[in-house]
Short mmCIF file of C-alpha atoms in Angstrom, two decimals:
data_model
loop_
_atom_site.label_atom_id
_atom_site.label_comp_id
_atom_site.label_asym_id
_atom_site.label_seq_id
_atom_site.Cartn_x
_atom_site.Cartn_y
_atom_site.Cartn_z
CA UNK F 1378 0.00 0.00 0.00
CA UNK F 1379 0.77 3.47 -0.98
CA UNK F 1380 2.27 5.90 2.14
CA UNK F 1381 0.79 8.94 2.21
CA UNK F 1382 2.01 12.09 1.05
CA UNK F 1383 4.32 10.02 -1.53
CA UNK F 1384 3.97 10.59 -5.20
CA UNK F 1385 4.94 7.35 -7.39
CA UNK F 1386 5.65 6.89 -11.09
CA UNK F 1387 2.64 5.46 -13.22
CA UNK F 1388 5.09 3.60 -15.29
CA UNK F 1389 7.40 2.23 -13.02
CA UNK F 1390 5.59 2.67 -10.02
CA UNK F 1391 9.14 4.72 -8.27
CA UNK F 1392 8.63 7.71 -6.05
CA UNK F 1393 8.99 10.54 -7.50
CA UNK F 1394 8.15 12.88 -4.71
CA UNK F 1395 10.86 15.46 -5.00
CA UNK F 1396 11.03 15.69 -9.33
CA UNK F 1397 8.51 14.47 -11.80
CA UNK F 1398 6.16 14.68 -14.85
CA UNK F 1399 2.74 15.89 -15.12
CA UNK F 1400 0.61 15.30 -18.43
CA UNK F 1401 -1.21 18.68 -18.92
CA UNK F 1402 -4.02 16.32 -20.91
CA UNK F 1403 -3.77 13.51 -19.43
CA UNK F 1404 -5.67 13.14 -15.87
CA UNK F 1405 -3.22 11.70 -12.92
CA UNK F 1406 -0.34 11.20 -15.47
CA UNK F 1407 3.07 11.55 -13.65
CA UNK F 1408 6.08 10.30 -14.66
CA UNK F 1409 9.61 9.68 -13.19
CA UNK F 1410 12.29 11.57 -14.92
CA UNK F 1411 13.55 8.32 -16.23
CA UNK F 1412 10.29 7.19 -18.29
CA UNK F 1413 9.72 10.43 -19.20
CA UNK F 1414 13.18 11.08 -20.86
CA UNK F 1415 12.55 7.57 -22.42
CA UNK F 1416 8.78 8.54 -23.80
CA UNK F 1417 6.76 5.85 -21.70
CA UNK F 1418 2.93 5.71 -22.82
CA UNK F 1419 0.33 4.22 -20.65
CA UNK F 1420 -3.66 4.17 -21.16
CA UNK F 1421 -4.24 7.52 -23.36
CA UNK F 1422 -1.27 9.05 -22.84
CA UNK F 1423 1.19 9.88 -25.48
CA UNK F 1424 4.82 11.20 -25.28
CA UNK F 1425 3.91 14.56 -27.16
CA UNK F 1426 1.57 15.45 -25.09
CA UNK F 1427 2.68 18.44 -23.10
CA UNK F 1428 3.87 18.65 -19.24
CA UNK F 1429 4.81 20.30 -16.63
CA UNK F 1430 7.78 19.74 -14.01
CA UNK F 1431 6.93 19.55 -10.41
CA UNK F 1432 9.35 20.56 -7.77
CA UNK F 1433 9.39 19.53 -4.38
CA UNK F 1434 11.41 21.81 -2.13
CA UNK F 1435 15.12 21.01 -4.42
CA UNK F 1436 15.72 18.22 -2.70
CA UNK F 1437 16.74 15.51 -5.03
CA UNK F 1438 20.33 16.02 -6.31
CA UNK F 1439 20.90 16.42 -10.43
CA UNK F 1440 23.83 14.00 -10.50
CA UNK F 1441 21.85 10.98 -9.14
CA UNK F 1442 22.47 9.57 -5.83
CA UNK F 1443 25.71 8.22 -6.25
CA UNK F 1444 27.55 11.16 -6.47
CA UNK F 1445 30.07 12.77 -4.48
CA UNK F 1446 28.42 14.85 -1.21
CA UNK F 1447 25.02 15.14 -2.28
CA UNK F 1448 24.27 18.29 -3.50
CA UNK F 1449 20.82 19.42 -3.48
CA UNK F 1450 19.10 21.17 -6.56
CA UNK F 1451 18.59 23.69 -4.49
CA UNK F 1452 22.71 24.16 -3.80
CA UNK F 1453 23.52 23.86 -7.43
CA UNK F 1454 21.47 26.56 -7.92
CA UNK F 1455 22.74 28.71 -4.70
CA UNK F 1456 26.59 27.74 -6.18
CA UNK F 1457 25.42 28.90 -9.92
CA UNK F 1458 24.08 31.80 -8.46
CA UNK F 1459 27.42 32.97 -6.94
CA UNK F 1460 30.06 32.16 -9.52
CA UNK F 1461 28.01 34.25 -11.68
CA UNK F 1462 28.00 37.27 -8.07
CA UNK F 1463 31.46 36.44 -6.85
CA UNK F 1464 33.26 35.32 -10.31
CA UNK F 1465 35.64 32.04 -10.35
CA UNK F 1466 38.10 31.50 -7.12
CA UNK F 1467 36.53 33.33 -4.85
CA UNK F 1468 35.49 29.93 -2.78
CA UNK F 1469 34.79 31.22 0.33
CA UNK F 1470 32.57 33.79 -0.60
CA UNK F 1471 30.60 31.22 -2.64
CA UNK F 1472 30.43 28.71 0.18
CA UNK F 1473 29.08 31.55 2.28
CA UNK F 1474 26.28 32.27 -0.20
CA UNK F 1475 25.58 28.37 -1.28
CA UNK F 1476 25.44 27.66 2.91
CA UNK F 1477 27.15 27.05 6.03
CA UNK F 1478 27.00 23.17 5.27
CA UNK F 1479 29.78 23.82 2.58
CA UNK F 1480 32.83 24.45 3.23
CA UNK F 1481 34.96 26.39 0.20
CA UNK F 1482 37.56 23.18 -0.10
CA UNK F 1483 33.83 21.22 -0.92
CA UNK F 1484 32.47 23.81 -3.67
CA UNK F 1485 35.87 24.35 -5.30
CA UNK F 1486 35.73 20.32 -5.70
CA UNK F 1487 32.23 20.07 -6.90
CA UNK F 1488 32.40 22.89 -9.31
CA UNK F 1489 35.57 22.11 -10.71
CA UNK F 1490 34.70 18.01 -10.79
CA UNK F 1491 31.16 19.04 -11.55
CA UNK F 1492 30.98 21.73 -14.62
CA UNK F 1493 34.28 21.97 -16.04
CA UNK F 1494 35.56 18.51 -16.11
CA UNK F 1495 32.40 16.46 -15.88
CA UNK F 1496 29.54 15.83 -18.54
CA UNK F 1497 28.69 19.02 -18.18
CA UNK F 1498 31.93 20.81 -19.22
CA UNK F 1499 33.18 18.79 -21.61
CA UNK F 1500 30.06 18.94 -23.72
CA UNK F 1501 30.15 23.17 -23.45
CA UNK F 1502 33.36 23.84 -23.40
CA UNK F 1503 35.37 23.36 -26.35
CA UNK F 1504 39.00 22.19 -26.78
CA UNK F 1505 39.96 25.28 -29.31
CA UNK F 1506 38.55 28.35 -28.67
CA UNK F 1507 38.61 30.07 -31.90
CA UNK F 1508 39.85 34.16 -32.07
CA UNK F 1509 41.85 33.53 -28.60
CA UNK F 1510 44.24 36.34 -27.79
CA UNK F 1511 47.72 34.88 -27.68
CA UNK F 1512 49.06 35.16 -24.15
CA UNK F 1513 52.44 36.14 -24.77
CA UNK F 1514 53.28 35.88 -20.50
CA UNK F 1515 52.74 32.18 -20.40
CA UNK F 1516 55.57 30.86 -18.19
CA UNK F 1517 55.97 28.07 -21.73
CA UNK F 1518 58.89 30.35 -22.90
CA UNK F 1519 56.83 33.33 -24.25
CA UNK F 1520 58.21 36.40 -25.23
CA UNK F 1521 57.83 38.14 -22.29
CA UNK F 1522 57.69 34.83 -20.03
CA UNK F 1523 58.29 35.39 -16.43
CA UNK F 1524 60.46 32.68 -16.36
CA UNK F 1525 63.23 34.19 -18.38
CA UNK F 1526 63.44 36.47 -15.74
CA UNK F 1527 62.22 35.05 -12.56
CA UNK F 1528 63.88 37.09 -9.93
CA UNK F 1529 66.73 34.80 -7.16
CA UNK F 1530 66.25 35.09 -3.62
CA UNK F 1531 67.79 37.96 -2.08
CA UNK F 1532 71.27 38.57 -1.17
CA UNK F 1533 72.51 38.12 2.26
CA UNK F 1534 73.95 41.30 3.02
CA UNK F 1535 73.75 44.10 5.26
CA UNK F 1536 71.96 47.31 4.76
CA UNK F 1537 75.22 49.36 4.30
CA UNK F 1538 76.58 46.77 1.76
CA UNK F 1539 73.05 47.09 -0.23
CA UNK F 1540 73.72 50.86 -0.34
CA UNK F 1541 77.05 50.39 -1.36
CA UNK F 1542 76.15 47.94 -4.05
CA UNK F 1543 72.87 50.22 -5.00
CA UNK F 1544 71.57 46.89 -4.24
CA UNK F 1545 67.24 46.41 -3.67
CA UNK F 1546 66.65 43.34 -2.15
CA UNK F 1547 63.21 43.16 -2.86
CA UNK F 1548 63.57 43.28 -6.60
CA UNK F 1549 66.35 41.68 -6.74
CA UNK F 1550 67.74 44.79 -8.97
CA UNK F 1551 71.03 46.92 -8.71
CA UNK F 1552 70.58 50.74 -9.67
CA UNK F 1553 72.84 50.37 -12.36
CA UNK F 1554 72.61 47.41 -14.64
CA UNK F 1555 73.91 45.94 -17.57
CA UNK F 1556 72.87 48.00 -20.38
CA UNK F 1557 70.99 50.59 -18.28
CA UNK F 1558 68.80 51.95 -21.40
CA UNK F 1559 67.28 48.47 -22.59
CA UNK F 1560 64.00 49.87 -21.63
CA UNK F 1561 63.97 52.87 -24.24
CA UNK F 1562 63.58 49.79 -26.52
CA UNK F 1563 60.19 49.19 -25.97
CA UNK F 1564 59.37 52.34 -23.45
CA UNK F 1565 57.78 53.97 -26.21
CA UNK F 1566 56.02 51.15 -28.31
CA UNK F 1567 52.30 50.75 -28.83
CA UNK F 1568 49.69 48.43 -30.74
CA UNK F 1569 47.86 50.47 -33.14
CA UNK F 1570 44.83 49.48 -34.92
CA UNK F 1571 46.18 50.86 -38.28
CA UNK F 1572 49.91 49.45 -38.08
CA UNK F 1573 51.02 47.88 -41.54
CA UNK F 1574 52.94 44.76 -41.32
CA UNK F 1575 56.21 46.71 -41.13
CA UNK F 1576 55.71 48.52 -38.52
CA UNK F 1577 54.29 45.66 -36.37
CA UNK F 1578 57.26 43.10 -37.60
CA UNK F 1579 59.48 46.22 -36.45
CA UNK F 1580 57.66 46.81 -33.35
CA UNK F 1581 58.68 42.66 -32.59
CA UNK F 1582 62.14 43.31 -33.77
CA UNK F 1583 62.54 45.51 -30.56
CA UNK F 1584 60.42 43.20 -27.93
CA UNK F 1585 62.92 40.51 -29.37
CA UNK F 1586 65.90 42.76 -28.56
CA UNK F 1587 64.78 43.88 -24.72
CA UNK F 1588 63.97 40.50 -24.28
CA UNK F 1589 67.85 39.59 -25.22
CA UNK F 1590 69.35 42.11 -23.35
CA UNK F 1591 66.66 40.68 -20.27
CA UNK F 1592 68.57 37.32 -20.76
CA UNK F 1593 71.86 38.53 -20.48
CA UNK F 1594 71.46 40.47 -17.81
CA UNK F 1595 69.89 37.69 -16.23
CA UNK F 1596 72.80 35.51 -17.16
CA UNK F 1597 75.41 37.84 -15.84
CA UNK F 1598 73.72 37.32 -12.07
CA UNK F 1599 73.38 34.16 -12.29
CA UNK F 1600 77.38 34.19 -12.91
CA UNK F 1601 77.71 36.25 -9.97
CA UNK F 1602 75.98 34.48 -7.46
CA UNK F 1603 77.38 31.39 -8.71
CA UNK F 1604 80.58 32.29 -8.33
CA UNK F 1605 80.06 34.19 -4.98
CA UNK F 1606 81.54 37.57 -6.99
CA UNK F 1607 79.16 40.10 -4.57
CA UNK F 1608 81.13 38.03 -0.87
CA UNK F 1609 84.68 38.53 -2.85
CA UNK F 1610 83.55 42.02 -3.49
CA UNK F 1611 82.91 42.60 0.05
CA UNK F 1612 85.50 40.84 1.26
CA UNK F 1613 83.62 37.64 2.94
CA UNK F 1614 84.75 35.22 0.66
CA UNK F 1615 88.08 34.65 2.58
CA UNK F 1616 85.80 34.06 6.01
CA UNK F 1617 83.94 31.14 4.27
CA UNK F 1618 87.21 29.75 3.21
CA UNK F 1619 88.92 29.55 6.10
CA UNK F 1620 85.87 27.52 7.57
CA UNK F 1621 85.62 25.03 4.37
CA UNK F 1622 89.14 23.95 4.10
CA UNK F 1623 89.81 22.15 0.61
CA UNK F 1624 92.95 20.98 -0.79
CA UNK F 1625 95.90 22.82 -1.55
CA UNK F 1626 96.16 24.17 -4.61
CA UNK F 1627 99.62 23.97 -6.30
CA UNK F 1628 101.61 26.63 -8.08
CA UNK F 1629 100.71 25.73 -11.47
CA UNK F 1630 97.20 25.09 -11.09
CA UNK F 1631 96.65 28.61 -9.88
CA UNK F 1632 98.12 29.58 -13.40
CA UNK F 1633 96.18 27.86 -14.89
CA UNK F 1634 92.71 29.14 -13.63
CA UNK F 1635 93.82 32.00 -14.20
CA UNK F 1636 94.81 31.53 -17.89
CA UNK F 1637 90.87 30.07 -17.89
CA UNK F 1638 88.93 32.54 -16.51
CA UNK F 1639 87.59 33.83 -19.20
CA UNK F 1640 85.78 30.49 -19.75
CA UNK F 1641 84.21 31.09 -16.53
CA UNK F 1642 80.77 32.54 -17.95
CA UNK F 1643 80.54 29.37 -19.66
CA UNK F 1644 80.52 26.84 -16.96
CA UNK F 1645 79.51 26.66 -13.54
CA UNK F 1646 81.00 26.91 -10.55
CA UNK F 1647 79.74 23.67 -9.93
CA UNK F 1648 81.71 22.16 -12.92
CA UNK F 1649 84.45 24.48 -13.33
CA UNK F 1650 85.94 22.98 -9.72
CA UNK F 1651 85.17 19.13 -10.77
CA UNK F 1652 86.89 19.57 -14.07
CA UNK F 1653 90.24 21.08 -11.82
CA UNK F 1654 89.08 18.05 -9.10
CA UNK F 1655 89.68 16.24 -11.70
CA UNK F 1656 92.91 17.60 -13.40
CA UNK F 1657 94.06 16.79 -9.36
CA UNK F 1658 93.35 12.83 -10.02
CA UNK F 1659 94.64 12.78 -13.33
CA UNK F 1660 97.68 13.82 -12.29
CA UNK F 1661 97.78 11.78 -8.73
CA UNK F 1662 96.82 9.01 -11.55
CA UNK F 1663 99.63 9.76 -13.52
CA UNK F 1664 102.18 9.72 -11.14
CA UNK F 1665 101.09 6.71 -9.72
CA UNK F 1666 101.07 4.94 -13.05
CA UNK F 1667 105.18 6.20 -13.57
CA UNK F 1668 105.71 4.72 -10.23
CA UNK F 1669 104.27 1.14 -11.15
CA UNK F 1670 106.57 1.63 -14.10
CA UNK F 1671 109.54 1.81 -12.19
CA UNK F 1672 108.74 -1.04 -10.31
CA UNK F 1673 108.74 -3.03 -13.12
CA UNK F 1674 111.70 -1.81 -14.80
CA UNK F 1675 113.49 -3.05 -11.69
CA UNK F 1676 112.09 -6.46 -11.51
CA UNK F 1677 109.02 -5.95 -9.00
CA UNK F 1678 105.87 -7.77 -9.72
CA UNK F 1679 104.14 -7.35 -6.10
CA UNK F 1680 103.15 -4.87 -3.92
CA UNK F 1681 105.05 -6.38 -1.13
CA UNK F 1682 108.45 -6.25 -2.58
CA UNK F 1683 107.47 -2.79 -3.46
CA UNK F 1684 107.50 -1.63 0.27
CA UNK F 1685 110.91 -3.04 0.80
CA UNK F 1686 112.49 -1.13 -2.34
CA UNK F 1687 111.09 1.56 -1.34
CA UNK F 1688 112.50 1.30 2.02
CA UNK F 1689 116.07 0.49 0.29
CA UNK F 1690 115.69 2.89 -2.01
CA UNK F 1691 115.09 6.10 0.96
CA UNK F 1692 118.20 4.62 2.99
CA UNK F 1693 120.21 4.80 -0.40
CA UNK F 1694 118.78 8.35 -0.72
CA UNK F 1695 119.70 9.40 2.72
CA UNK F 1696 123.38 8.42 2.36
CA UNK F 1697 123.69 10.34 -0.51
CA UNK F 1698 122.46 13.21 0.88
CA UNK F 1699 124.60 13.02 3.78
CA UNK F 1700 127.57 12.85 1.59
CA UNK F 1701 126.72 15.46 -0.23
CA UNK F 1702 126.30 17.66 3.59
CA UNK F 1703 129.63 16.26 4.60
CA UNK F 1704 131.08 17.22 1.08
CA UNK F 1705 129.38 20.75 1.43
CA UNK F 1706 130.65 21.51 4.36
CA UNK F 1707 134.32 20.55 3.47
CA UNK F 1708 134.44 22.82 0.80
CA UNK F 1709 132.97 25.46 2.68
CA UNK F 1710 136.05 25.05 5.79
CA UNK F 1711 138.56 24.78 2.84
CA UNK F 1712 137.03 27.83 1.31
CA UNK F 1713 137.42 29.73 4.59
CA UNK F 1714 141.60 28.52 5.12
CA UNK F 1715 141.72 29.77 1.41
CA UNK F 1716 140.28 33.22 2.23
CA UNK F 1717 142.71 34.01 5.16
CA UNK F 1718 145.97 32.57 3.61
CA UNK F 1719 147.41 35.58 3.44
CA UNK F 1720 147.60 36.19 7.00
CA UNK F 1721 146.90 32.99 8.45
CA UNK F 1722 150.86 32.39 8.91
CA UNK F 1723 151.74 36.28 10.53
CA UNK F 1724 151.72 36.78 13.99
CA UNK F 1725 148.98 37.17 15.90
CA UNK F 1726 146.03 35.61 13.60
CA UNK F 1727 145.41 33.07 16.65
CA UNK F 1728 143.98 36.30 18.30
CA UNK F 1729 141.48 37.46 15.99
CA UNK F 1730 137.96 36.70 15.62
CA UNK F 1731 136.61 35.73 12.36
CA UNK F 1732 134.85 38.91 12.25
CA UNK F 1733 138.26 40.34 12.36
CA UNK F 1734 139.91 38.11 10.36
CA UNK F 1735 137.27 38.76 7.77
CA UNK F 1736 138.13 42.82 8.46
CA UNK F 1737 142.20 42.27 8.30
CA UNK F 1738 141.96 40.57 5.22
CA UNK F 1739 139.53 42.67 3.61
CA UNK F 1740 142.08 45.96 4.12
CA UNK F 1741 145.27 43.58 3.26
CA UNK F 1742 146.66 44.72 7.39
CA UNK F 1743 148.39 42.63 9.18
CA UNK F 1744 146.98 40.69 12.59
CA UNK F 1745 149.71 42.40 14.83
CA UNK F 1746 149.58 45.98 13.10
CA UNK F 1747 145.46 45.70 13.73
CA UNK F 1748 145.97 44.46 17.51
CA UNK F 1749 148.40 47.57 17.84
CA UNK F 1750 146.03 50.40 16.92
CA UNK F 1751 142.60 48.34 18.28
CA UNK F 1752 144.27 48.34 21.91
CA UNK F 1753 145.66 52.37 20.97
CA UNK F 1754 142.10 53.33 20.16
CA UNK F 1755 140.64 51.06 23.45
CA UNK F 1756 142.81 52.77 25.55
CA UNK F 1757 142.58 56.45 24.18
CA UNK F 1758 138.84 56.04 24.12
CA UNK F 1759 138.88 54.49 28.38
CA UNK F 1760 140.86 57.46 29.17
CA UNK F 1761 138.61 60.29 27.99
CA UNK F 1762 135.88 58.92 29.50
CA UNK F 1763 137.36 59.24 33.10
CA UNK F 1764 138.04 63.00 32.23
CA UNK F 1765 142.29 61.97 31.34
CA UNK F 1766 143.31 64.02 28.70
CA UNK F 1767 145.33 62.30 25.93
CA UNK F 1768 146.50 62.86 22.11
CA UNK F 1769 145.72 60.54 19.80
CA UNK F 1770 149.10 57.86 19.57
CA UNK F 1771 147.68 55.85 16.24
CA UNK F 1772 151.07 54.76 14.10
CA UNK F 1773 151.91 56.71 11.01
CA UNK F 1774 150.67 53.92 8.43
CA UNK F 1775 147.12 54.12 9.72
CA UNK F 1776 145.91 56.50 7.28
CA UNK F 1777 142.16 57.84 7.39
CA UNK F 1778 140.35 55.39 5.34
CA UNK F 1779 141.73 52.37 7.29
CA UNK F 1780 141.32 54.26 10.57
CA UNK F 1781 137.46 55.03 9.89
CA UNK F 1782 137.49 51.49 8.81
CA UNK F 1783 138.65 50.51 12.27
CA UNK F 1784 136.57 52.82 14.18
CA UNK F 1785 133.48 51.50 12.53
CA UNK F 1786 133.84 47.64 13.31
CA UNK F 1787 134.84 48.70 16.89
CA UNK F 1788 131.58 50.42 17.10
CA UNK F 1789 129.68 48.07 15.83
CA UNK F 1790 131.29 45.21 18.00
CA UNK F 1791 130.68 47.47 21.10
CA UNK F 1792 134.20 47.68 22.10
CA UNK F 1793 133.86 51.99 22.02
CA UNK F 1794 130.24 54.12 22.06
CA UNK F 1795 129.57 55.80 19.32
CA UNK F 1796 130.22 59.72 20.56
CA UNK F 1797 134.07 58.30 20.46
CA UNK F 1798 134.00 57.13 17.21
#
């Protein structure tokens, strides 16, 4: 038995309380939205017989029951209702309007699930939309693409360095740049309506220029804060090596980067210090590879006869070396008899010093003569200082070059102060 209050299909008998068919000519004729869409005739009634669509509070959903939340008619017509008010992406204003029982996560889903990629969508919207404006600041690689420019996070550096460096963090921008007047380019350019294809191919010419210049000024930071140029500016770079200690880095490989630096724009940092890393075990490589060579030129097939040739080999080593010390220093005592020959045999030469044997043999005097006027000039120089007047004794072959000589080394050796000299 029927409840009450329940409206079923003629047809099919299914309730059809909240959406169905009336027959306009046809007496107690309703139909499910099924057997109407499929034309169902029963007694007198035909399928071109007009109707009329009955309504029962929106409650029935237009997707069937199976799908996703169960939206009400009455919500899809709330959320219709305020994309066309609030305009796409504004969710929460939408979920406001459509009800507190949606949250704007839940109508971004629906609508997006719903009308652009459901049934819906597909069958309005079409893949080509013909007479589309060419967006020429796609991130694709456009023209004027943001990504040919997309600005690096900012430097880390104080606010007296920025203003030394006319640096603006926030734009990631220098007041001077490379090329400074790339904007006149296209500063003064403008689509007209009645441009010939001259001047618009013209007007591209330029874009295509700024947007060159845009590259390579874009390029040139890169290189800079690849190669840390702003720290070496500012004189951090040799803080953050001290802390990262690498390798040393020989003579001739410092030559060398230098001899490449102008390659530097062309490589990263990255790979400009593997391909000298490398260089390193090349040569590391090499050497070991002239050592295994040797080995084998001297009848060594294992590594542990190596370790004891090697031993043999520094002992041998050593003994030359001392030989050649012992031989060195031979030559340099014979060197020193040869220098004083010529008064190593006078009397007297036991009592110099080699400071003065150096000095008598350097003014061709003779040992005794130089003891002579050394303890004439000691003396005469003790006696004025206790207030003794005396007159000056020195022999009559001193003459003033060898006397100022004299004085000279005995002030220098402390023997007088310098007010006697």
């Amino acid at each position: 038995m029927a409840e009450l209050g329940k409206k079923y299909c003629v047809y099919c008998l299914a309730e059809v309380s909240p959406l169905r068919f009336r027959c306009t000519e046809c007496a107690d004729i309703e139909l499910c939205p099924e057997c109407f869409s499929a034309g169902a005739e029963i007694g007198p009634h035909r399928r071109w017989h007009g109707h009329q669509l009955l309504v029962d509070g929106g409650r029935f959903t237009l997707w069937g029951a199976e799908a996703e939340g169960g939206w009400s008619s009455r919500e899809e017509q709330l959320l219709l209702d305020a994309i066309e008010q609030f305009g796409f992406g504004n969710w929460e204003d939408m979920a406001a309007h459509v009800g507190a029982s949606r949250t704007p996560q839940e109508v971004m889903e629906h609508y997006v699930s719903m009308y652009i990629h459901g049934n819906l969508g597909k069958a309005c919207i079409p893949d080509t939309i013909p007479n589309r404006v060419t967006d020429h600041t796609c991130p694709s690689g456009g023209p004027l693409s943001p990504s040919l420019t997309t600005p690096l996070p900012p430097l880390d550096i104080s606010v007296a360095e920025q203003q030394q460096l006319g640096y603006m963090p926030l734009r990631d921008d220098y007041e001077i740049e490379y090329d400074q007047d790339a904007e006149t380019l296209i500063s003064g350019l403008s689509v007209n309506y009645d441009d010939d294809d001259v001047e618009i191919e013209l007007k591209r010419a330029h874009v295509d220029m700024y947007v060159r210049k845009l590259k390579e000024r874009q390029r040139r930071k890169n290189i800079a804060r690849d190669y840390n140029l702003v720290p070496a500016f500012l004189g951090k770079d040799k803080k953050d090596k001290e802390k990262a200690p690498k390798r040393k880095i020989t003579k001739e490989e410092k030559e060398l980067r230098l001899k490449l630096r102008p390659l530097y724009q062309f490589m990263s940092c990255k790979e400009f210090e593997d391909f000298f890393e490398n260089m390193h075990k090349e040569r590391i490589l090499r050497a070991k590879i002239r050592e295994l060579q040797r080995y084998r030129r001297n009848g060594i097939t294992k590594m542990e006869e190596s370790a004891e040739y090697e031993a043999a080999r520094h002992k041998r080593e050593k003994r030359k070396e001392n030989k050649n010390i012992a031989s060195s220093k031979r030559g340099k005592e014979e060197g020193k008899e040869g220098e004083f020959a010529a008064i190593e045999n006078l009397p007297g030469f036991e009592l110099l010093s080699d400071r003065e044997k150096v000095l008598c043999s350097s003014l061709n005097l003779s040992p005794a003569r130089y003891v002579t006027v050394k303890t004439i000039i000691i003396k005469d120089h003790l006696q004025k200082r206790q207030g003794i007047p005396s007159k000056s004794r020195l022999p009559s072959y001193l003459d003033k070059v060898l006397k100022k000589r004299i004085l000279n080394f005995l002030t220098e050796s402390g023997w007088i102060s310098r007010d006697a000299s």
